[in-house]
């Protein structure tokens, strides 16, 4: 008998699994198809994010930071303990356990909410039918009232540096090193390159990051990207801007990488090379030729601003569609689509999706940068507060960076919050909440913030917008 569901989701990443749970919660009969298996060959839900993305990378970032702190950051607190060592296999094993816990947690949530979990490859056919190819090769056709495509993305390969997952790895391989490479190359100074480069640099690798662009972190506010470059370079990341990789040759256990920069052709030898030049949408065998769903010129499933594809009742969300490749964007699109299937009003404020880079200090922002606003001809007032003036940051010996609040000069409405510093991701979220409700800098300045907190830096930066900061000299006078 043909199985029939109100909603069939293809892909169980943070887009797909969240959509499936929400659909079941709203009373829709729901199935979620996923094909990814872990090293033991077991179905693993959670997609890139839980298996090889957000969570495992943060696990290694946290472990490596603790190691670096123990080695270099404890003495100032009066804690003297010599001979700190790192057991890389134990660190990677801890990460694997976290992944296991979370991916099996998604399976539990599916059960608890009544989502039917189907293992195999899903392909959309015409007429909202889905072909499920199971691991044993048998094929089943499933009927759906609505289909949500959530097949995600995978790392981009570049011909000059073909990934072998041994000497030349992608982000997935870089989460699995069993020892610390002495000389580590990273191609791409984007979020993933900087995070993974930081992990191994903290553990002792000499890290060189080769970035084709002349500008560092072009999406960030200029003040933040300048500070980030300075700090990360000081920490030991050798970031070469304007360095385009043109070729590589693996010789046994090492790789010689060719690149061009302002001085011409260069080469450099590494023990491991991470290729982190971005991600591309996964649409392989996802759509039958007559499915009716179209792909845009960049390979993304074409959708409108509410994630509807060109076929009524078929939606696409997350990394497989336009926009930022972020787990929280994928999840919110999943919720929006399901609410709309149910006939409820729902939309996402794409202007307020926060971005975070989990280096140390963290880098995070929401809203527009000062340079974008100026280019748009918007007059702004800016307030900045350095963590060096924060009592809480001093107590923690973590005083690098600042909070920058940008407000419309005419209305005082906050248009951007940019943070580099301790807990930047959490602070920016406070800005995002305020901005969603149309906060002005004055509103933020009038709120009571607990003392001593890092959040006070946001408070002071908001006060500084109109020349009212208390704990630093104001650049702007009232
Ligand atoms: P995915 O998570 O890619 O999931 C898609 C799923 O669909 C996969 O499990 C895949 O196996 C399955 N699938 C594909 N095709 C089919 C098919 N035909 N049939 C059945 N199953 C199929 N984002 C953040 O927000 N914060 C971070 O800190 C962060 N860190 C990251 C670190 C790294 C190293 C990487 C690689 C990514 C990181 N990301 C981060 C990005 C984040 O992982 C993605 O944006 C997010 O996972 C996208 O979710 P998704 O559901 O669209 O797709
Ligand atoms: P992101 O897309 O944010 O993950 O960043 C990927 C980065 O890789 C971008 O900043 C690209 O400029 C960079 N990049 C892409 N191809 C190359 C290359 N051949 N050599 C060096 N950097 C590259």
Coordinates of C-alpha atoms and ligand atoms in Angstrom, one line a residue:
X1 CA 0.0 0.0 0.0
X2 CA 1.3 3.5 -0.9
X3 CA 2.2 5.5 2.2
X4 CA 0.7 9.0 2.1
X5 CA 1.6 11.9 4.4
X6 CA 0.5 15.6 4.8
X7 CA 4.2 16.5 4.8
X8 CA 7.2 14.7 3.5
X9 CA 10.6 16.3 4.3
X10 CA 13.7 15.4 2.3
X11 CA 16.8 15.9 4.6
X12 CA 17.0 15.8 8.4
X13 CA 19.4 18.7 9.0
X14 CA 18.4 21.7 11.2
X15 CA 16.1 22.8 8.4
X16 CA 14.4 19.5 7.7
X17 CA 14.2 18.0 11.2
X18 CA 12.9 21.1 12.8
X19 CA 10.3 21.4 10.0
X20 CA 9.3 17.8 10.5
X21 CA 8.9 18.2 14.3
X22 CA 6.9 21.4 13.9
X23 CA 4.6 19.8 11.2
X24 CA 3.9 16.9 13.5
X25 CA 3.2 19.3 16.4
X26 CA 0.7 21.1 14.3
X27 CA -1.2 17.8 13.7
X28 CA 0.1 17.0 10.2
X29 CA 1.1 13.5 9.4
X30 CA 4.8 13.8 8.6
X31 CA 7.7 11.7 7.3
X32 CA 11.3 12.8 7.1
X33 CA 13.7 11.1 4.7
X34 CA 17.4 11.0 5.5
X35 CA 20.2 8.9 4.1
X36 CA 23.3 10.0 6.1
X37 CA 24.9 7.2 8.1
X38 CA 27.6 7.5 10.7
X39 CA 30.9 5.6 10.8
X40 CA 29.1 2.6 12.3
X41 CA 26.7 2.6 9.3
X42 CA 23.8 3.7 11.4
X43 CA 21.3 6.4 10.3
X44 CA 22.4 9.7 11.8
X45 CA 19.9 12.6 11.8
X46 CA 20.8 16.2 12.3
X47 CA 22.5 16.9 8.9
X48 CA 25.7 18.9 8.5
X49 CA 25.1 20.9 11.6
X50 CA 25.0 18.1 14.1
X51 CA 27.2 15.6 12.4
X52 CA 30.1 17.6 10.8
X53 CA 29.3 21.3 11.2
X54 CA 28.2 23.6 13.9
X55 CA 28.3 21.3 16.9
X56 CA 31.5 19.2 16.3
X57 CA 33.4 22.4 15.3
X58 CA 32.3 24.1 18.5
X59 CA 33.3 21.1 20.6
X60 CA 36.8 21.3 19.2
X61 CA 36.9 25.0 19.6
X62 CA 36.0 24.8 23.2
X63 CA 38.4 22.0 24.0
X64 CA 41.3 23.7 22.2
X65 CA 40.5 27.0 23.9
X66 CA 40.6 25.4 27.3
X67 CA 43.9 23.8 26.5
X68 CA 45.4 27.2 25.3
X69 CA 44.0 28.9 28.4
X70 CA 45.4 26.2 30.7
X71 CA 48.8 26.6 29.0
X72 CA 49.0 30.3 28.6
X73 CA 46.1 32.0 30.4
X74 CA 46.1 30.5 33.9
X75 CA 49.3 31.9 35.3
X76 CA 47.9 35.4 35.5
X77 CA 45.2 34.1 37.9
X78 CA 47.9 32.7 40.1
X79 CA 47.3 29.1 38.9
X80 CA 50.6 27.4 38.2
X81 CA 50.5 24.0 36.8
X82 CA 53.3 22.9 34.5
X83 CA 53.2 20.2 32.0
X84 CA 49.7 20.6 30.5
X85 CA 49.3 18.2 27.6
X86 CA 46.5 17.5 25.0
X87 CA 45.3 14.0 24.2
X88 CA 43.9 14.7 20.7
X89 CA 42.2 11.4 20.4
X90 CA 40.3 12.0 23.6
X91 CA 39.4 15.5 22.4
X92 CA 38.1 14.1 19.1
X93 CA 36.4 11.3 21.0
X94 CA 34.5 13.8 23.2
X95 CA 33.3 15.5 20.1
X96 CA 32.1 12.3 18.7
X97 CA 30.1 11.5 21.9
X98 CA 28.4 14.9 21.8
X99 CA 27.5 14.3 18.1
X100 CA 26.1 10.9 19.0
X101 CA 24.0 12.3 21.9
X102 CA 22.5 15.1 19.8
X103 CA 21.8 13.0 16.6
X104 CA 20.2 10.3 18.6
X105 CA 18.3 13.0 20.4
X106 CA 16.7 14.0 17.1
X107 CA 15.6 10.4 16.6
X108 CA 14.0 10.5 20.1
X109 CA 12.3 13.8 19.3
X110 CA 10.9 12.3 16.1
X111 CA 9.5 9.4 18.1
X112 CA 8.1 11.7 20.8
X113 CA 6.3 13.9 18.2
X114 CA 5.1 11.1 15.9
X115 CA 7.4 11.9 12.9
X116 CA 7.9 8.9 10.7
X117 CA 11.6 8.5 10.0
X118 CA 12.5 7.0 6.7
X119 CA 16.0 5.9 5.8
X120 CA 17.2 6.3 2.3
X121 CA 17.5 8.7 -0.6
X122 CA 14.5 10.9 -1.5
X123 CA 13.8 12.2 -4.9
X124 CA 10.9 14.5 -5.9
X125 CA 8.8 13.2 -8.8
X126 CA 6.0 15.0 -10.6
X127 CA 2.7 15.4 -8.8
X128 CA 4.2 15.7 -5.3
X129 CA 5.2 12.1 -5.2
X130 CA 8.5 11.2 -3.6
X131 CA 10.7 8.2 -4.6
X132 CA 12.5 6.7 -1.6
X133 CA 15.4 4.5 -2.4
X134 CA 16.2 2.4 0.7
X135 CA 19.6 1.3 1.8
X136 CA 18.9 -2.2 0.4
X137 CA 18.2 -0.6 -3.0
X138 CA 14.4 -1.2 -3.0
X139 CA 12.3 1.7 -4.1
X140 CA 9.1 3.0 -2.6
X141 CA 6.8 5.7 -3.9
X142 CA 5.4 8.0 -1.2
X143 CA 2.5 10.4 -1.8
X144 CA 2.6 13.8 -0.2
X145 CA 0.2 16.8 0.1
X146 CA 3.3 18.9 0.7
X147 CA 7.0 18.3 0.2
X148 CA 9.8 20.2 1.9
X149 CA 13.2 20.0 0.2
X150 CA 15.9 20.4 2.8
X151 CA 18.9 18.6 1.3
X152 CA 21.5 21.2 2.5
X153 CA 24.9 21.8 1.2
X154 CA 28.4 20.2 0.9
X155 CA 31.9 21.7 0.7
X156 CA 33.0 23.2 -2.6
X157 CA 36.0 21.4 -4.2
X158 CA 38.5 23.5 -6.2
X159 CA 40.6 21.8 -8.9
X160 CA 43.9 23.2 -7.6
X161 CA 43.5 21.3 -4.3
X162 CA 41.6 18.1 -4.7
X163 CA 40.4 16.7 -1.4
X164 CA 41.7 13.2 -0.5
X165 CA 40.6 13.3 3.1
X166 CA 44.2 12.4 4.1
X167 CA 46.6 15.2 3.4
X168 CA 44.1 17.6 1.7
X169 CA 40.9 17.6 3.7
X170 CA 37.6 19.5 3.7
X171 CA 35.9 20.7 6.9
X172 CA 34.7 17.2 7.7
X173 CA 38.2 15.8 7.5
X174 CA 39.6 18.7 9.6
X175 CA 37.4 17.6 12.5
X176 CA 39.0 14.2 12.5
X177 CA 42.8 14.8 12.7
X178 CA 44.2 12.3 15.1
X179 CA 47.3 14.3 15.8
X180 CA 48.3 18.0 15.6
X181 CA 49.8 18.7 12.1
X182 CA 53.0 20.7 12.4
X183 CA 52.4 22.8 9.3
X184 CA 48.8 23.4 8.5
X185 CA 47.5 25.2 5.5
X186 CA 44.0 26.6 5.2
X187 CA 42.5 27.8 1.9
X188 CA 39.9 30.4 2.6
X189 CA 39.6 32.9 5.4
X190 CA 35.9 32.5 5.7
X191 CA 34.0 31.5 8.9
X192 CA 34.9 27.8 8.6
X193 CA 38.5 28.3 7.7
X194 CA 39.1 30.7 10.6
X195 CA 37.3 28.4 13.1
X196 CA 39.1 25.3 12.1
X197 CA 42.4 27.1 11.7
X198 CA 42.0 28.4 15.2
X199 CA 41.4 24.9 16.7
X200 CA 44.6 23.5 15.3
X201 CA 46.6 26.6 15.9
X202 CA 45.7 26.6 19.6
X203 CA 46.9 23.0 19.8
X204 CA 50.3 23.9 18.3
X205 CA 50.0 23.9 14.5
X206 CA 51.8 26.6 12.5
X207 CA 48.8 27.8 10.6
X208 CA 48.9 29.7 7.3
X209 CA 45.6 30.9 5.8
X210 CA 45.6 31.6 2.1
X211 CA 42.8 34.0 1.1
X212 CA 42.3 35.1 -2.5
X213 CA 40.5 38.4 -1.5
X214 CA 42.5 41.5 -0.5
X215 CA 39.9 42.3 2.2
X216 CA 39.6 40.3 5.4
X217 CA 36.1 39.3 6.4
X218 CA 34.4 41.6 3.9
X219 CA 30.9 41.0 5.3
X220 CA 31.8 42.3 8.7
X221 CA 31.9 45.9 9.8
X222 CA 35.3 47.4 8.9
X223 CA 36.2 48.2 12.5
X224 CA 35.5 44.6 13.5
X225 CA 37.4 43.0 10.6
X226 CA 40.4 45.2 11.3
X227 CA 40.4 44.2 15.0
X228 CA 39.8 40.5 14.1
X229 CA 42.7 40.5 11.7
X230 CA 45.0 42.1 14.3
X231 CA 44.0 39.7 17.1
X232 CA 43.9 36.5 15.1
X233 CA 47.3 37.3 13.6
X234 CA 48.7 38.0 17.0
X235 CA 47.4 34.6 18.2
X236 CA 49.5 33.0 15.5
X237 CA 47.3 32.6 12.4
X238 CA 49.4 33.7 9.5
X239 CA 46.7 35.1 7.3
X240 CA 47.9 35.9 3.8
X241 CA 45.4 38.1 1.9
X242 CA 45.5 38.4 -1.9
X243 CA 46.9 34.9 -2.0
X244 CA 45.1 32.7 -4.6
X245 CA 45.8 29.0 -4.6
X246 CA 46.5 27.8 -8.1
X247 CA 47.8 24.3 -7.6
X248 CA 49.0 21.6 -5.2
X249 CA 51.0 18.4 -5.2
X250 CA 50.9 15.8 -2.6
X251 CA 54.3 14.1 -1.9
X252 CA 53.8 11.3 0.6
X253 CA 52.8 12.9 3.9
X254 CA 53.1 16.5 2.7
X255 CA 51.6 18.9 0.2
X256 CA 53.2 21.7 -1.8
X257 CA 50.7 24.4 -2.5
X258 CA 51.2 27.0 -5.3
X259 CA 49.6 30.3 -5.0
X260 CA 49.9 33.8 -6.5
X261 CA 50.1 37.0 -4.6
X262 CA 51.3 40.6 -5.3
X263 CA 54.8 39.3 -5.6
X264 CA 54.0 36.6 -8.2
X265 CA 54.1 32.8 -8.0
X266 CA 54.8 31.4 -4.5
X267 CA 54.8 27.9 -3.0
X268 CA 54.6 26.6 0.5
X269 CA 54.7 23.1 2.1
X270 CA 52.2 21.8 4.6
X271 CA 51.6 18.5 6.5
X272 CA 47.8 19.0 6.1
X273 CA 45.8 21.3 4.0
X274 CA 42.2 22.3 4.8
X275 CA 40.1 23.4 1.8
X276 CA 37.5 25.8 3.2
X277 CA 36.4 27.9 0.2
X278 CA 32.6 27.7 0.8
X279 CA 29.7 25.3 0.3
X280 CA 27.4 24.5 -2.6
X281 CA 23.8 23.3 -2.5
X282 CA 23.1 19.6 -2.7
X283 CA 20.6 18.9 -5.6
X284 CA 22.1 15.6 -6.9
X285 CA 19.4 13.2 -7.8
X286 CA 16.9 15.4 -5.8
X287 CA 14.5 16.3 -8.6
X288 CA 13.1 14.2 -11.4
X289 CA 13.3 15.9 -14.8
X290 CA 9.5 16.5 -14.8
X291 CA 9.3 17.5 -11.1
X292 CA 8.6 21.1 -12.1
X293 CA 10.9 22.5 -9.5
X294 CA 13.6 24.9 -11.0
X295 CA 17.2 25.5 -10.0
X296 CA 18.6 29.0 -10.2
X297 CA 21.8 29.9 -12.1
X298 CA 24.0 29.3 -9.0
X299 CA 22.6 25.8 -8.4
X300 CA 20.2 26.6 -5.6
X301 CA 16.6 25.4 -5.7
X302 CA 14.6 28.5 -6.8
X303 CA 12.2 29.8 -4.1
X304 CA 10.3 33.0 -3.3
X305 CA 10.8 34.9 -0.1
X306 CA 8.5 32.4 1.7
X307 CA 10.4 29.4 0.4
X308 CA 7.8 28.3 -2.1
X309 CA 9.2 26.6 -5.2
X310 CA 7.7 26.9 -8.7
X311 CA 5.4 23.9 -7.8
X312 CA 2.5 24.6 -5.5
X313 CA 2.8 22.5 -2.3
X314 CA 6.6 22.0 -2.8
X315 CA 8.9 24.1 -0.6
X316 CA 12.6 24.3 -0.1
X317 CA 14.6 25.6 2.9
X318 CA 18.0 26.0 4.4
X319 CA 21.4 25.7 2.6
X320 CA 19.8 24.4 -0.6
X321 CA 18.1 27.8 -1.2
X322 CA 19.4 31.4 -1.5
X323 CA 20.6 33.3 1.5
X324 CA 23.0 32.7 4.3
X325 CA 24.1 29.2 5.0
X326 CA 23.4 29.1 8.6
X327 CA 21.6 26.5 10.8
X328 CA 19.3 29.1 12.5
X329 CA 18.2 30.4 9.1
X330 CA 17.4 26.9 7.9
X331 CA 15.4 26.1 11.1
X332 CA 13.4 29.3 10.9
X333 CA 12.6 28.7 7.3
X334 CA 11.4 25.2 8.2
X335 CA 9.0 26.7 10.9
X336 CA 7.8 29.4 8.5
X337 CA 7.0 26.9 5.7
X338 CA 5.1 24.6 8.0
X339 CA 3.1 27.4 9.6
X340 CA 2.1 28.5 6.1
X341 CA 1.2 24.9 5.1
X342 CA -1.1 25.0 8.1
X343 CA -2.6 28.2 6.9
X344 CA -1.1 30.4 9.5
X345 CA 0.7 33.7 8.9
X346 CA 4.4 33.5 9.2
X347 CA 7.5 35.2 7.8
X348 CA 11.2 35.6 8.6
X349 CA 12.9 38.9 9.0
X350 CA 15.9 38.1 6.8
X351 CA 17.4 41.5 7.7
X352 CA 18.0 40.3 11.3
X353 CA 19.7 37.0 11.0
X354 CA 22.7 37.1 13.2
X355 CA 26.2 36.0 12.0
X356 CA 28.7 34.5 14.3
X357 CA 32.4 33.4 14.0
X358 CA 33.4 31.3 17.0
X359 CA 37.1 32.4 17.1
X360 CA 38.4 33.8 20.3
X361 CA 37.4 36.6 20.7
X362 CA 34.1 35.7 19.1
X363 CA 32.9 37.9 16.3
X364 CA 29.2 38.5 15.8
X365 CA 26.9 41.0 14.2
X366 CA 23.3 41.6 13.3
X367 CA 21.9 44.3 11.0
X368 CA 23.9 46.5 8.7
X369 CA 27.6 47.6 8.8
X370 CA 28.6 51.2 9.0
X371 CA 30.1 51.0 5.5
X372 CA 26.9 49.6 4.0
X373 CA 24.7 52.2 5.6
X374 CA 27.1 55.0 4.5
X375 CA 27.0 53.6 0.9
X376 CA 23.2 53.6 1.1
X377 CA 23.4 57.3 2.1
X378 CA 22.0 56.7 5.6
X379 CA 23.3 59.1 8.2
X380 CA 24.3 57.3 11.3
X381 CA 25.5 57.8 14.9
X382 CA 27.9 55.2 16.2
X383 CA 28.6 54.2 19.8
X384 CA 31.5 52.0 20.7
X385 CA 32.6 50.5 24.0
X386 CA 35.8 48.5 24.5
X387 CA 35.9 45.4 26.7
X388 CA 39.1 46.9 28.1
X389 CA 36.9 49.2 30.1
X390 CA 34.5 46.5 31.3
X391 CA 35.0 45.4 34.9
X392 CA 33.5 41.9 34.1
X393 CA 35.9 41.4 31.1
X394 CA 38.8 42.5 33.3
X395 CA 37.8 40.1 36.0
X396 CA 37.8 37.3 33.4
X397 CA 41.1 38.6 31.9
X398 CA 39.3 38.7 28.5
X399 CA 39.4 42.3 27.5
X400 CA 40.0 42.2 23.7
X401 CA 37.5 43.8 21.3
X402 CA 34.5 46.1 21.6
X403 CA 30.7 46.5 21.1
X404 CA 29.6 48.8 18.3
X405 CA 26.1 50.1 18.1
X406 CA 25.0 51.9 14.9
X407 CA 21.8 54.0 15.0
X408 CA 20.0 56.1 12.4
X409 CA 21.0 59.7 13.0
X410 CA 17.5 61.0 12.4
X411 CA 15.3 58.4 14.3
X412 CA 17.9 56.9 16.6
X413 CA 16.6 53.4 15.6
X414 CA 19.3 50.8 16.0
X415 CA 20.4 49.5 12.5
X416 CA 23.4 47.3 13.5
X417 CA 25.1 45.8 16.5
X418 CA 28.6 44.5 15.9
X419 CA 30.7 42.8 18.5
X420 CA 34.1 41.3 18.7
X421 CA 34.9 40.1 22.2
X422 CA 33.9 37.6 24.9
X423 CA 30.4 36.1 24.4
X424 CA 29.9 38.2 21.3
X425 CA 27.3 35.8 20.0
X426 CA 25.2 36.2 23.1
X427 CA 25.5 40.0 23.2
X428 CA 24.5 40.3 19.6
X429 CA 21.4 38.3 20.2
X430 CA 20.4 40.9 22.7
X431 CA 20.8 43.5 20.0
X432 CA 18.7 41.3 17.6
X433 CA 15.9 41.1 20.1
X434 CA 15.9 44.9 20.5
X435 CA 16.1 45.5 16.8
X436 CA 13.2 43.1 16.1
X437 CA 11.1 45.4 18.3
X438 CA 12.4 48.5 16.6
X439 CA 14.6 49.6 19.6
X440 CA 16.3 53.0 19.6
X441 CA 19.8 53.5 21.1
X442 CA 18.1 55.6 23.7
X443 CA 15.7 52.7 24.6
X444 CA 18.7 50.3 25.1
X445 CA 20.5 53.0 27.1
X446 CA 17.5 53.5 29.4
X447 CA 17.3 49.7 30.3
X448 CA 18.7 48.4 33.5
X449 CA 21.6 46.0 32.9
X450 CA 23.0 43.7 35.6
X451 CA 26.4 44.6 37.1
X452 CA 28.9 43.3 36.5
X453 CA 28.1 41.7 33.1
X454 CA 29.6 41.7 29.6
X455 CA 26.2 43.0 28.6
X456 CA 27.0 46.3 30.2
X457 CA 29.3 46.9 27.2
X458 CA 26.2 46.8 24.9
X459 CA 24.5 49.2 27.3
X460 CA 27.4 51.6 27.3
X461 CA 27.8 51.4 23.5
X462 CA 24.1 52.2 23.1
X463 CA 24.6 55.2 25.5
X464 CA 27.7 56.3 23.5
X465 CA 25.6 56.6 20.3
X466 CA 24.2 59.8 21.8
X467 CA 27.2 60.9 23.8
X468 CA 26.0 59.4 27.1
X469 CA 28.4 56.7 27.9
X470 CA 29.5 56.8 31.6
X471 CA 32.5 54.5 31.7
X472 CA 34.5 55.9 28.7
X473 CA 35.1 59.4 27.3
X474 CA 32.4 60.1 24.7
X475 CA 33.6 60.9 21.2
X476 CA 30.2 62.5 20.5
X477 CA 29.1 65.2 22.9
X478 CA 25.5 65.5 23.9
Ligands
LIG1 P1 22.1 20.1 6.2 O1 22.4 20.3 7.6 O2 23.2 20.1 5.2 O3 21.2 18.8 6.1 C1 20.8 18.3 4.9 C2 20.6 16.8 5.1 O4 19.9 16.3 3.9 C3 21.8 16.0 5.2 O5 21.8 15.2 6.4 C4 21.9 15.1 4.0 O6 22.4 13.8 4.2 C5 20.4 15.0 3.6 N1 20.1 14.7 2.2 C6 20.5 15.5 1.2 N2 20.0 15.0 0.0 C7 19.2 14.0 0.4 C8 18.3 13.1 -0.3 N3 18.1 13.3 -1.6 N4 17.6 12.2 0.3 C9 17.8 12.0 1.7 N5 18.6 12.8 2.4 C10 19.2 13.8 1.8 N6 25.9 27.3 10.9 C11 25.5 28.0 12.0 O7 24.5 28.5 12.0 N7 26.4 28.1 13.1 C12 27.6 27.5 13.1 O8 28.3 27.6 14.1 C13 28.0 26.7 12.0 N8 29.2 26.1 12.0 C14 29.5 25.3 10.9 C15 30.7 24.6 10.9 C16 31.1 23.8 9.9 C17 32.4 23.1 9.9 C18 30.2 23.6 8.8 C19 30.5 22.7 7.7 C20 29.0 24.3 8.8 C21 28.6 25.1 9.8 N9 27.4 25.8 9.8 C22 27.1 26.6 10.9 C23 26.4 25.7 8.7 C24 25.3 24.8 9.0 O9 25.8 23.5 9.3 C25 24.4 24.7 7.8 O10 23.9 26.0 7.5 C26 23.1 23.9 8.2 O11 23.5 22.6 8.6 C27 22.1 23.8 7.0 O12 21.0 23.1 7.4 P2 20.2 22.3 6.3 O13 19.1 21.6 7.1 O14 19.8 23.2 5.2 O15 21.1 21.2 5.6
LIG2 P1 33.3 31.3 2.9 O1 32.5 31.3 1.6 O2 32.9 32.4 3.8 O3 33.4 30.0 3.6 O4 34.8 31.7 2.5 C1 35.6 31.0 1.5 C2 36.7 31.9 1.2 O5 37.6 31.2 0.3 C3 36.4 33.2 0.4 O6 36.8 34.3 1.1 C4 37.1 33.0 -0.9 O7 37.6 34.3 -1.4 C5 38.2 32.1 -0.6 N1 38.8 31.3 -1.8 C6 38.1 30.7 -2.8 N2 38.9 30.1 -3.7 C7 40.2 30.4 -3.3 C8 41.5 30.1 -3.8 N3 41.7 29.4 -4.9 N4 42.6 30.5 -3.1 C9 42.4 31.2 -1.9 N5 41.2 31.6 -1.4 C10 40.1 31.2 -2.0

